[in-house]
PDB file of C-alpha atoms and ligand atoms in Angstrom:
ATOM      1  CA  MET A 989     -21.889 -10.395  33.175  1.00  0.00           C
ATOM      2  CA  ALA A 990     -24.707 -12.191  31.378  1.00  0.00           C
ATOM      3  CA  ASP A 991     -23.513 -15.135  29.286  1.00  0.00           C
ATOM      4  CA  THR A 992     -25.228 -14.750  25.921  1.00  0.00           C
ATOM      5  CA  TYR A 993     -23.459 -17.808  24.554  1.00  0.00           C
ATOM      6  CA  ILE A 994     -25.199 -20.508  26.609  1.00  0.00           C
ATOM      7  CA  ALA A 995     -27.331 -21.717  23.692  1.00  0.00           C
ATOM      8  CA  PRO A 996     -24.486 -22.045  21.128  1.00  0.00           C
ATOM      9  CA  ARG A 997     -22.347 -23.742  23.782  1.00  0.00           C
ATOM     10  CA  GLN A 998     -25.065 -26.296  24.588  1.00  0.00           C
ATOM     11  CA  GLN A 999     -25.519 -26.887  20.880  1.00  0.00           C
ATOM     12  CA  MET A1000     -21.755 -27.434  20.515  1.00  0.00           C
ATOM     13  CA  VAL A1001     -21.818 -30.059  23.291  1.00  0.00           C
ATOM     14  CA  ARG A1002     -24.770 -31.850  21.716  1.00  0.00           C
ATOM     15  CA  ASP A1003     -23.960 -31.684  18.008  1.00  0.00           C
ATOM     16  CA  GLN A1004     -20.149 -31.760  17.981  1.00  0.00           C
ATOM     17  CA  LEU A1005     -19.297 -33.788  21.072  1.00  0.00           C
ATOM     18  CA  GLU A1006     -22.117 -36.136  22.137  1.00  0.00           C
ATOM     19  CA  ALA A1007     -23.089 -36.809  18.520  1.00  0.00           C
ATOM     20  CA  ARG A1008     -19.502 -37.930  17.783  1.00  0.00           C
ATOM     21  CA  GLY A1009     -19.240 -40.230  20.757  1.00  0.00           C
ATOM     22  CA  ILE A1010     -17.805 -38.145  23.623  1.00  0.00           C
ATOM     23  CA  LYS A1011     -19.386 -39.778  26.690  1.00  0.00           C
ATOM     24  CA  ASP A1012     -17.336 -38.767  29.703  1.00  0.00           C
ATOM     25  CA  LYS A1013     -19.580 -36.755  32.025  1.00  0.00           C
ATOM     26  CA  ASN A1014     -16.738 -34.632  33.438  1.00  0.00           C
ATOM     27  CA  THR A1015     -15.581 -33.682  29.947  1.00  0.00           C
ATOM     28  CA  LEU A1016     -19.081 -32.817  28.725  1.00  0.00           C
ATOM     29  CA  ALA A1017     -19.795 -30.746  31.843  1.00  0.00           C
ATOM     30  CA  ALA A1018     -16.490 -28.861  31.533  1.00  0.00           C
ATOM     31  CA  MET A1019     -17.016 -28.146  27.822  1.00  0.00           C
ATOM     32  CA  GLY A1020     -20.540 -26.977  28.620  1.00  0.00           C
ATOM     33  CA  LYS A1021     -19.235 -24.573  31.210  1.00  0.00           C
ATOM     34  CA  VAL A1022     -16.043 -22.914  29.879  1.00  0.00           C
ATOM     35  CA  PRO A1023     -16.826 -19.653  28.014  1.00  0.00           C
ATOM     36  CA  ARG A1024     -14.925 -20.424  24.782  1.00  0.00           C
ATOM     37  CA  HIS A1025     -15.873 -17.005  23.358  1.00  0.00           C
ATOM     38  CA  LEU A1026     -13.514 -15.414  25.913  1.00  0.00           C
ATOM     39  CA  PHE A1027     -10.593 -17.380  24.401  1.00  0.00           C
ATOM     40  CA  VAL A1028     -10.947 -16.085  20.818  1.00  0.00           C
ATOM     41  CA  ALA A1029     -10.394 -12.625  19.333  1.00  0.00           C
ATOM     42  CA  GLN A1030     -13.218 -10.128  19.857  1.00  0.00           C
ATOM     43  CA  GLU A1031     -14.138 -10.229  16.153  1.00  0.00           C
ATOM     44  CA  ASP A1032     -14.402 -14.048  16.201  1.00  0.00           C
ATOM     45  CA  ARG A1033     -16.798 -14.325  19.149  1.00  0.00           C
ATOM     46  CA  GLN A1034     -19.829 -15.001  17.000  1.00  0.00           C
ATOM     47  CA  CYS A1035     -18.166 -18.135  15.640  1.00  0.00           C
ATOM     48  CA  ALA A1036     -16.361 -19.172  18.853  1.00  0.00           C
ATOM     49  CA  TYR A1037     -18.532 -22.316  19.169  1.00  0.00           C
ATOM     50  CA  GLY A1038     -18.127 -23.400  15.547  1.00  0.00           C
ATOM     51  CA  ASP A1039     -16.788 -26.822  14.577  1.00  0.00           C
ATOM     52  CA  TYR A1040     -13.249 -25.655  13.676  1.00  0.00           C
ATOM     53  CA  PRO A1041     -10.014 -24.195  15.056  1.00  0.00           C
ATOM     54  CA  LEU A1042      -9.596 -20.390  14.981  1.00  0.00           C
ATOM     55  CA  PRO A1043      -6.473 -18.180  14.816  1.00  0.00           C
ATOM     56  CA  ILE A1044      -5.268 -16.718  18.133  1.00  0.00           C
ATOM     57  CA  GLY A1045      -2.189 -14.793  16.908  1.00  0.00           C
ATOM     58  CA  SER A1046       1.527 -15.671  16.595  1.00  0.00           C
ATOM     59  CA  GLY A1047       0.567 -18.154  13.839  1.00  0.00           C
ATOM     60  CA  GLN A1048      -1.166 -20.433  16.374  1.00  0.00           C
ATOM     61  CA  THR A1049      -4.740 -21.640  16.829  1.00  0.00           C
ATOM     62  CA  ILE A1050      -7.352 -22.501  19.430  1.00  0.00           C
ATOM     63  CA  SER A1051      -8.116 -26.191  18.869  1.00  0.00           C
ATOM     64  CA  GLN A1052     -11.446 -27.409  17.471  1.00  0.00           C
ATOM     65  CA  PRO A1053     -13.872 -28.141  20.356  1.00  0.00           C
ATOM     66  CA  TYR A1054     -14.096 -31.860  19.484  1.00  0.00           C
ATOM     67  CA  ILE A1055     -10.313 -32.278  19.692  1.00  0.00           C
ATOM     68  CA  VAL A1056     -10.183 -30.599  23.113  1.00  0.00           C
ATOM     69  CA  ALA A1057     -12.967 -32.916  24.300  1.00  0.00           C
ATOM     70  CA  LEU A1058     -11.304 -36.021  22.810  1.00  0.00           C
ATOM     71  CA  MET A1059      -7.998 -35.273  24.547  1.00  0.00           C
ATOM     72  CA  THR A1060      -9.677 -34.397  27.847  1.00  0.00           C
ATOM     73  CA  GLU A1061     -11.768 -37.571  27.791  1.00  0.00           C
ATOM     74  CA  ALA A1062      -8.678 -39.635  26.946  1.00  0.00           C
ATOM     75  CA  LEU A1063      -6.990 -38.500  30.166  1.00  0.00           C
ATOM     76  CA  GLY A1064      -9.810 -40.159  32.140  1.00  0.00           C
ATOM     77  CA  LEU A1065      -9.789 -37.562  34.924  1.00  0.00           C
ATOM     78  CA  SER A1066     -12.237 -38.104  37.774  1.00  0.00           C
ATOM     79  CA  GLY A1067     -11.505 -34.892  39.671  1.00  0.00           C
ATOM     80  CA  GLY A1068      -8.782 -33.574  41.970  1.00  0.00           C
ATOM     81  CA  GLU A1069      -5.804 -34.439  39.762  1.00  0.00           C
ATOM     82  CA  ASN A1070      -2.525 -32.643  39.124  1.00  0.00           C
ATOM     83  CA  VAL A1071      -2.340 -32.001  35.363  1.00  0.00           C
ATOM     84  CA  LEU A1072       0.331 -30.666  32.995  1.00  0.00           C
ATOM     85  CA  GLU A1073      -0.483 -29.179  29.605  1.00  0.00           C
ATOM     86  CA  ILE A1074       2.136 -28.402  26.960  1.00  0.00           C
ATOM     87  CA  GLY A1075       1.110 -25.761  24.400  1.00  0.00           C
ATOM     88  CA  THR A1076      -1.117 -23.289  26.245  1.00  0.00           C
ATOM     89  CA  GLY A1077      -2.044 -21.166  23.235  1.00  0.00           C
ATOM     90  CA  GLY A1078      -4.814 -18.867  24.475  1.00  0.00           C
ATOM     91  CA  GLY A1079      -5.534 -21.113  27.467  1.00  0.00           C
ATOM     92  CA  TYR A1080      -8.827 -22.700  26.401  1.00  0.00           C
ATOM     93  CA  ALA A1081      -7.928 -26.365  26.904  1.00  0.00           C
ATOM     94  CA  ALA A1082      -6.212 -25.473  30.181  1.00  0.00           C
ATOM     95  CA  ALA A1083      -9.517 -23.976  31.374  1.00  0.00           C
ATOM     96  CA  VAL A1084     -11.392 -27.151  30.377  1.00  0.00           C
ATOM     97  CA  LEU A1085      -8.860 -29.301  32.267  1.00  0.00           C
ATOM     98  CA  ALA A1086      -9.022 -26.934  35.253  1.00  0.00           C
ATOM     99  CA  GLU A1087     -12.786 -27.519  35.545  1.00  0.00           C
ATOM    100  CA  ILE A1088     -12.009 -31.148  36.426  1.00  0.00           C
ATOM    101  CA  ALA A1089      -8.486 -31.212  37.853  1.00  0.00           C
ATOM    102  CA  LYS A1090      -7.329 -29.719  41.139  1.00  0.00           C
ATOM    103  CA  GLN A1091      -4.479 -27.845  39.515  1.00  0.00           C
ATOM    104  CA  VAL A1092      -3.184 -27.334  35.994  1.00  0.00           C
ATOM    105  CA  VAL A1093       0.303 -26.239  35.042  1.00  0.00           C
ATOM    106  CA  THR A1094       0.534 -25.215  31.395  1.00  0.00           C
ATOM    107  CA  VAL A1095       3.675 -24.350  29.424  1.00  0.00           C
ATOM    108  CA  GLU A1096       3.777 -22.116  26.319  1.00  0.00           C
ATOM    109  CA  ARG A1097       6.910 -21.217  24.346  1.00  0.00           C
ATOM    110  CA  VAL A1098       5.586 -17.959  22.831  1.00  0.00           C
ATOM    111  CA  ALA A1099       5.660 -15.202  25.465  1.00  0.00           C
ATOM    112  CA  ASP A1100       2.833 -13.180  23.866  1.00  0.00           C
ATOM    113  CA  LEU A1101       0.561 -16.221  24.002  1.00  0.00           C
ATOM    114  CA  ALA A1102       1.472 -16.980  27.618  1.00  0.00           C
ATOM    115  CA  ASP A1103       0.439 -13.390  28.448  1.00  0.00           C
ATOM    116  CA  LEU A1104      -2.760 -13.732  26.416  1.00  0.00           C
ATOM    117  CA  ALA A1105      -3.610 -16.986  28.202  1.00  0.00           C
ATOM    118  CA  ARG A1106      -3.080 -15.403  31.629  1.00  0.00           C
ATOM    119  CA  ASP A1107      -5.461 -12.580  30.660  1.00  0.00           C
ATOM    120  CA  ASN A1108      -8.048 -14.999  29.254  1.00  0.00           C
ATOM    121  CA  LEU A1109      -7.916 -17.281  32.298  1.00  0.00           C
ATOM    122  CA  ARG A1110      -8.310 -14.297  34.600  1.00  0.00           C
ATOM    123  CA  ALA A1111     -11.363 -13.181  32.608  1.00  0.00           C
ATOM    124  CA  SER A1112     -12.879 -16.672  32.736  1.00  0.00           C
ATOM    125  CA  GLY A1113     -12.158 -16.965  36.470  1.00  0.00           C
ATOM    126  CA  HIS A1114      -9.891 -20.048  36.356  1.00  0.00           C
ATOM    127  CA  GLN A1115      -7.561 -19.527  39.306  1.00  0.00           C
ATOM    128  CA  ASN A1116      -6.160 -23.039  39.518  1.00  0.00           C
ATOM    129  CA  VAL A1117      -4.066 -22.702  36.334  1.00  0.00           C
ATOM    130  CA  THR A1118      -0.414 -21.641  36.338  1.00  0.00           C
ATOM    131  CA  VAL A1119       0.900 -20.449  32.960  1.00  0.00           C
ATOM    132  CA  ILE A1120       4.631 -20.839  32.409  1.00  0.00           C
ATOM    133  CA  CYS A1121       6.582 -19.482  29.461  1.00  0.00           C
ATOM    134  CA  GLY A1122       9.246 -21.937  28.316  1.00  0.00           C
ATOM    135  CA  ASP A1123      10.056 -25.084  26.363  1.00  0.00           C
ATOM    136  CA  GLY A1124       7.374 -27.596  27.289  1.00  0.00           C
ATOM    137  CA  THR A1125       9.240 -30.524  25.744  1.00  0.00           C
ATOM    138  CA  LEU A1126      11.217 -30.475  29.002  1.00  0.00           C
ATOM    139  CA  GLY A1127       8.008 -30.579  31.043  1.00  0.00           C
ATOM    140  CA  TRP A1128       7.829 -28.814  34.391  1.00  0.00           C
ATOM    141  CA  PRO A1129       9.651 -30.975  36.978  1.00  0.00           C
ATOM    142  CA  GLU A1130       8.806 -28.647  39.901  1.00  0.00           C
ATOM    143  CA  ASP A1131       5.227 -29.926  40.184  1.00  0.00           C
ATOM    144  CA  ALA A1132       5.761 -33.508  38.955  1.00  0.00           C
ATOM    145  CA  PRO A1133       4.522 -36.200  39.029  1.00  0.00           C
ATOM    146  CA  TYR A1134       1.380 -35.494  37.012  1.00  0.00           C
ATOM    147  CA  ASP A1135      -1.745 -37.670  36.879  1.00  0.00           C
ATOM    148  CA  GLY A1136      -2.401 -36.397  33.361  1.00  0.00           C
ATOM    149  CA  ILE A1137      -0.283 -34.725  30.667  1.00  0.00           C
ATOM    150  CA  SER A1138      -1.832 -33.224  27.538  1.00  0.00           C
ATOM    151  CA  VAL A1139       0.436 -32.088  24.688  1.00  0.00           C
ATOM    152  CA  THR A1140      -1.447 -29.893  22.219  1.00  0.00           C
ATOM    153  CA  ALA A1141       1.240 -29.606  19.525  1.00  0.00           C
ATOM    154  CA  GLY A1142       2.574 -32.389  17.303  1.00  0.00           C
ATOM    155  CA  GLY A1143       6.087 -33.811  17.703  1.00  0.00           C
ATOM    156  CA  PRO A1144       8.185 -36.623  16.232  1.00  0.00           C
ATOM    157  CA  SER A1145       7.984 -38.692  19.442  1.00  0.00           C
ATOM    158  CA  VAL A1146       6.893 -38.384  23.072  1.00  0.00           C
ATOM    159  CA  PRO A1147       9.605 -36.381  24.925  1.00  0.00           C
ATOM    160  CA  LYS A1148      11.415 -38.468  27.550  1.00  0.00           C
ATOM    161  CA  ALA A1149      11.076 -35.683  30.138  1.00  0.00           C
ATOM    162  CA  LEU A1150       7.282 -35.900  29.881  1.00  0.00           C
ATOM    163  CA  LYS A1151       7.261 -39.684  30.321  1.00  0.00           C
ATOM    164  CA  ASP A1152       9.506 -39.275  33.380  1.00  0.00           C
ATOM    165  CA  GLN A1153       7.123 -36.716  34.899  1.00  0.00           C
ATOM    166  CA  LEU A1154       4.015 -38.889  34.506  1.00  0.00           C
ATOM    167  CA  ALA A1155       2.770 -40.582  37.703  1.00  0.00           C
ATOM    168  CA  VAL A1156       2.397 -44.372  37.716  1.00  0.00           C
ATOM    169  CA  GLY A1157      -1.242 -44.898  36.693  1.00  0.00           C
ATOM    170  CA  GLY A1158      -1.268 -41.522  34.928  1.00  0.00           C
ATOM    171  CA  ARG A1159      -2.012 -40.887  31.255  1.00  0.00           C
ATOM    172  CA  LEU A1160      -0.402 -38.726  28.587  1.00  0.00           C
ATOM    173  CA  VAL A1161      -1.998 -37.719  25.271  1.00  0.00           C
ATOM    174  CA  MET A1162      -0.017 -36.273  22.385  1.00  0.00           C
ATOM    175  CA  PRO A1163      -0.141 -36.028  18.565  1.00  0.00           C
ATOM    176  CA  VAL A1164       2.890 -37.923  17.229  1.00  0.00           C
ATOM    177  CA  GLY A1165       3.950 -38.054  13.603  1.00  0.00           C
ATOM    178  CA  ARG A1166       6.536 -37.244  10.985  1.00  0.00           C
ATOM    179  CA  SER A1167       4.330 -34.899   8.959  1.00  0.00           C
ATOM    180  CA  SER A1168       1.142 -32.859   9.135  1.00  0.00           C
ATOM    181  CA  GLY A1169      -0.832 -35.544   7.329  1.00  0.00           C
ATOM    182  CA  SER A1170       0.235 -38.471   9.465  1.00  0.00           C
ATOM    183  CA  GLN A1171       0.020 -37.433  13.108  1.00  0.00           C
ATOM    184  CA  ASP A1172      -1.718 -39.906  15.339  1.00  0.00           C
ATOM    185  CA  LEU A1173      -3.167 -39.014  18.702  1.00  0.00           C
ATOM    186  CA  ILE A1174      -1.231 -41.307  21.037  1.00  0.00           C
ATOM    187  CA  ARG A1175      -2.200 -42.120  24.597  1.00  0.00           C
ATOM    188  CA  LEU A1176       0.404 -43.515  26.980  1.00  0.00           C
ATOM    189  CA  THR A1177      -0.648 -45.012  30.294  1.00  0.00           C
ATOM    190  CA  ARG A1178       2.169 -45.482  32.793  1.00  0.00           C
ATOM    191  CA  VAL A1179       1.443 -48.917  34.151  1.00  0.00           C
ATOM    192  CA  SER A1180       4.616 -49.133  36.269  1.00  0.00           C
ATOM    193  CA  GLN A1181       7.855 -47.230  36.798  1.00  0.00           C
ATOM    194  CA  GLU A1182       9.278 -48.787  33.606  1.00  0.00           C
ATOM    195  CA  ASP A1183       6.263 -49.765  31.535  1.00  0.00           C
ATOM    196  CA  PHE A1184       3.904 -47.758  29.340  1.00  0.00           C
ATOM    197  CA  LYS A1185       0.837 -48.986  27.490  1.00  0.00           C
ATOM    198  CA  GLU A1186       0.151 -47.234  24.175  1.00  0.00           C
ATOM    199  CA  ASP A1187      -3.206 -46.636  22.448  1.00  0.00           C
ATOM    200  CA  ASN A1188      -3.685 -44.970  19.086  1.00  0.00           C
ATOM    201  CA  LEU A1189      -6.756 -42.706  19.175  1.00  0.00           C
ATOM    202  CA  GLY A1190      -6.669 -41.866  15.458  1.00  0.00           C
ATOM    203  CA  GLY A1191      -5.413 -39.321  12.946  1.00  0.00           C
ATOM    204  CA  VAL A1192      -5.205 -35.627  13.863  1.00  0.00           C
ATOM    205  CA  ARG A1193      -3.595 -32.431  12.599  1.00  0.00           C
ATOM    206  CA  PHE A1194      -1.804 -30.074  15.003  1.00  0.00           C
ATOM    207  CA  VAL A1195       0.688 -27.203  14.841  1.00  0.00           C
ATOM    208  CA  PRO A1196       4.301 -28.332  15.471  1.00  0.00           C
ATOM    209  CA  LEU A1197       5.872 -28.835  18.893  1.00  0.00           C
ATOM    210  CA  ILE A1198       9.101 -26.853  18.714  1.00  0.00           C
ATOM    211  CA  GLY A1199      11.810 -27.435  21.310  1.00  0.00           C
ATOM    212  CA  ALA A1200      14.687 -29.496  22.642  1.00  0.00           C
ATOM    213  CA  GLU A1201      12.700 -32.778  22.456  1.00  0.00           C
ATOM    214  CA  GLY A1202      10.390 -31.689  19.614  1.00  0.00           C
ATOM    215  CA  TRP A1203      11.083 -30.224  16.169  1.00  0.00           C
ATOM    216  CA  THR A1204      14.118 -27.915  15.999  1.00  0.00           C
ATOM    217  CA  GLN A1205      12.177 -25.491  13.789  1.00  0.00           C
ATOM    218  CA  ALA A1206       8.866 -25.407  11.935  1.00  0.00           C
ATOM    219  CA  PRO A1207       9.188 -28.344   9.501  1.00  0.00           C
ATOM    220  CA  VAL A1208       8.857 -27.652   5.774  1.00  0.00           C
ATOM    221  CA  TRP A1209       5.279 -28.913   5.590  1.00  0.00           C
ATOM    222  CA  PHE A1210       4.099 -26.258   7.997  1.00  0.00           C
TER     223      PHE A1210
HETATM  224  N1  LIG B2668      -4.047 -25.752  23.968  1.00  0.00           N
HETATM  225  C1  LIG B2668      -4.419 -24.747  22.972  1.00  0.00           C
HETATM  226  C2  LIG B2668      -3.910 -25.087  21.602  1.00  0.00           C
HETATM  227  C3  LIG B2668      -2.691 -24.302  21.298  1.00  0.00           C
HETATM  228  S1  LIG B2668      -1.911 -24.653  19.749  1.00  0.00           S
HETATM  229  C4  LIG B2668      -5.931 -24.565  23.010  1.00  0.00           C
HETATM  230  O1  LIG B2668      -6.510 -24.794  24.014  1.00  0.00           O
HETATM  231  O2  LIG B2668      -6.529 -24.144  22.031  1.00  0.00           O
HETATM  232  C5  LIG B2668      -0.368 -25.286  20.321  1.00  0.00           C
HETATM  233  C6  LIG B2668       0.530 -24.350  21.089  1.00  0.00           C
HETATM  234  O3  LIG B2668       1.748 -25.050  21.370  1.00  0.00           O
HETATM  235  C7  LIG B2668       0.952 -23.079  20.357  1.00  0.00           C
HETATM  236  O4  LIG B2668       0.549 -21.962  21.099  1.00  0.00           O
HETATM  237  C8  LIG B2668       2.487 -23.182  20.295  1.00  0.00           C
HETATM  238  O5  LIG B2668       3.150 -21.936  20.437  1.00  0.00           O
HETATM  239  C9  LIG B2668       2.777 -24.092  21.478  1.00  0.00           C
HETATM  240  N2  LIG B2668       4.067 -24.785  21.460  1.00  0.00           N
HETATM  241  C10 LIG B2668       4.749 -25.325  20.426  1.00  0.00           C
HETATM  242  N3  LIG B2668       5.895 -25.888  20.853  1.00  0.00           N
HETATM  243  C11 LIG B2668       5.943 -25.712  22.216  1.00  0.00           C
HETATM  244  C12 LIG B2668       6.867 -26.077  23.241  1.00  0.00           C
HETATM  245  N4  LIG B2668       8.014 -26.746  23.001  1.00  0.00           N
HETATM  246  N5  LIG B2668       6.580 -25.728  24.512  1.00  0.00           N
HETATM  247  C13 LIG B2668       5.448 -25.055  24.812  1.00  0.00           C
HETATM  248  N6  LIG B2668       4.532 -24.682  23.885  1.00  0.00           N
HETATM  249  C14 LIG B2668       4.770 -25.012  22.600  1.00  0.00           C
END
C-alpha cells in the first residue's frame, strides 16, 4: 500500500522534533518510519501528524509526537533491548519503541484499547510487540528485567514493581505528580541493585495511571 503520508511525517520530524532539540538518531529514524496515521481513527488521518494528542476512544489519547520522541530519546536505546511500556493506548509509542528495541511488552488496562492496539500493530507490521491487558502498575515480571521502561500515564509515584523489574543500567521514564498541572517527566537510571539516579525532564500532562500502585480511580481534576 502506497504511503501517502511520507511528506507530513518528514515535516513532523523536522518541525516538531528536530526543531525542539530531539537529537537521538534512533528516535528520529523510528518517528520518521512509523505510520502514525494507522494509529488514529479513520476520520482523524488527515491530522495524524499534527502537533497535538488525539482521542483514540475509551476517554484516552494518542500522545503528541514530541512527547513520544522525548520519552523514547530519554530511554537512550541503542538497539536490541528488551523494553516494557505501561499504557499501550492504540499502540503508537509501542511501535516507535519496537523500531529500536528487540522486543516490546506493553500493558493496557482497558480491554478495548488492548484489542485496538493489536489490530493497529498488525496493520503497521510490528511483530515484536506483545500487548497484554492488565494492571501495568504491577509491571510484567515474566519478561523482566527490562533495559527500558516507559510509563505513558501519570501516577503519584514510580510503582515499586516497575523499579524492581528494571535491569541494572536500565532506564525508566514516567510522568509523576499529584495533579494534572504538576506532573514532571521523571527518568530513573538503575545504577546498581539498590541505587537509582533521578533526572527531571520537565513538566508534562498525561492521563492518569489507574491501578494498584497508581491512582485508585480517576482523580477529581481529570
Ligand atoms: N502510549 C500511548 C498513550 C496512551 S494514553 C500512545 O502511544 O499514544 C495512556 C494509556 O494508559 C491509556 O490507554 C490508559 O487506559 C492506560 N492506563 C492507565 N492506567 C493503566 C494501568 N494501570 N495499566 C495499564 N494501562 C493503563
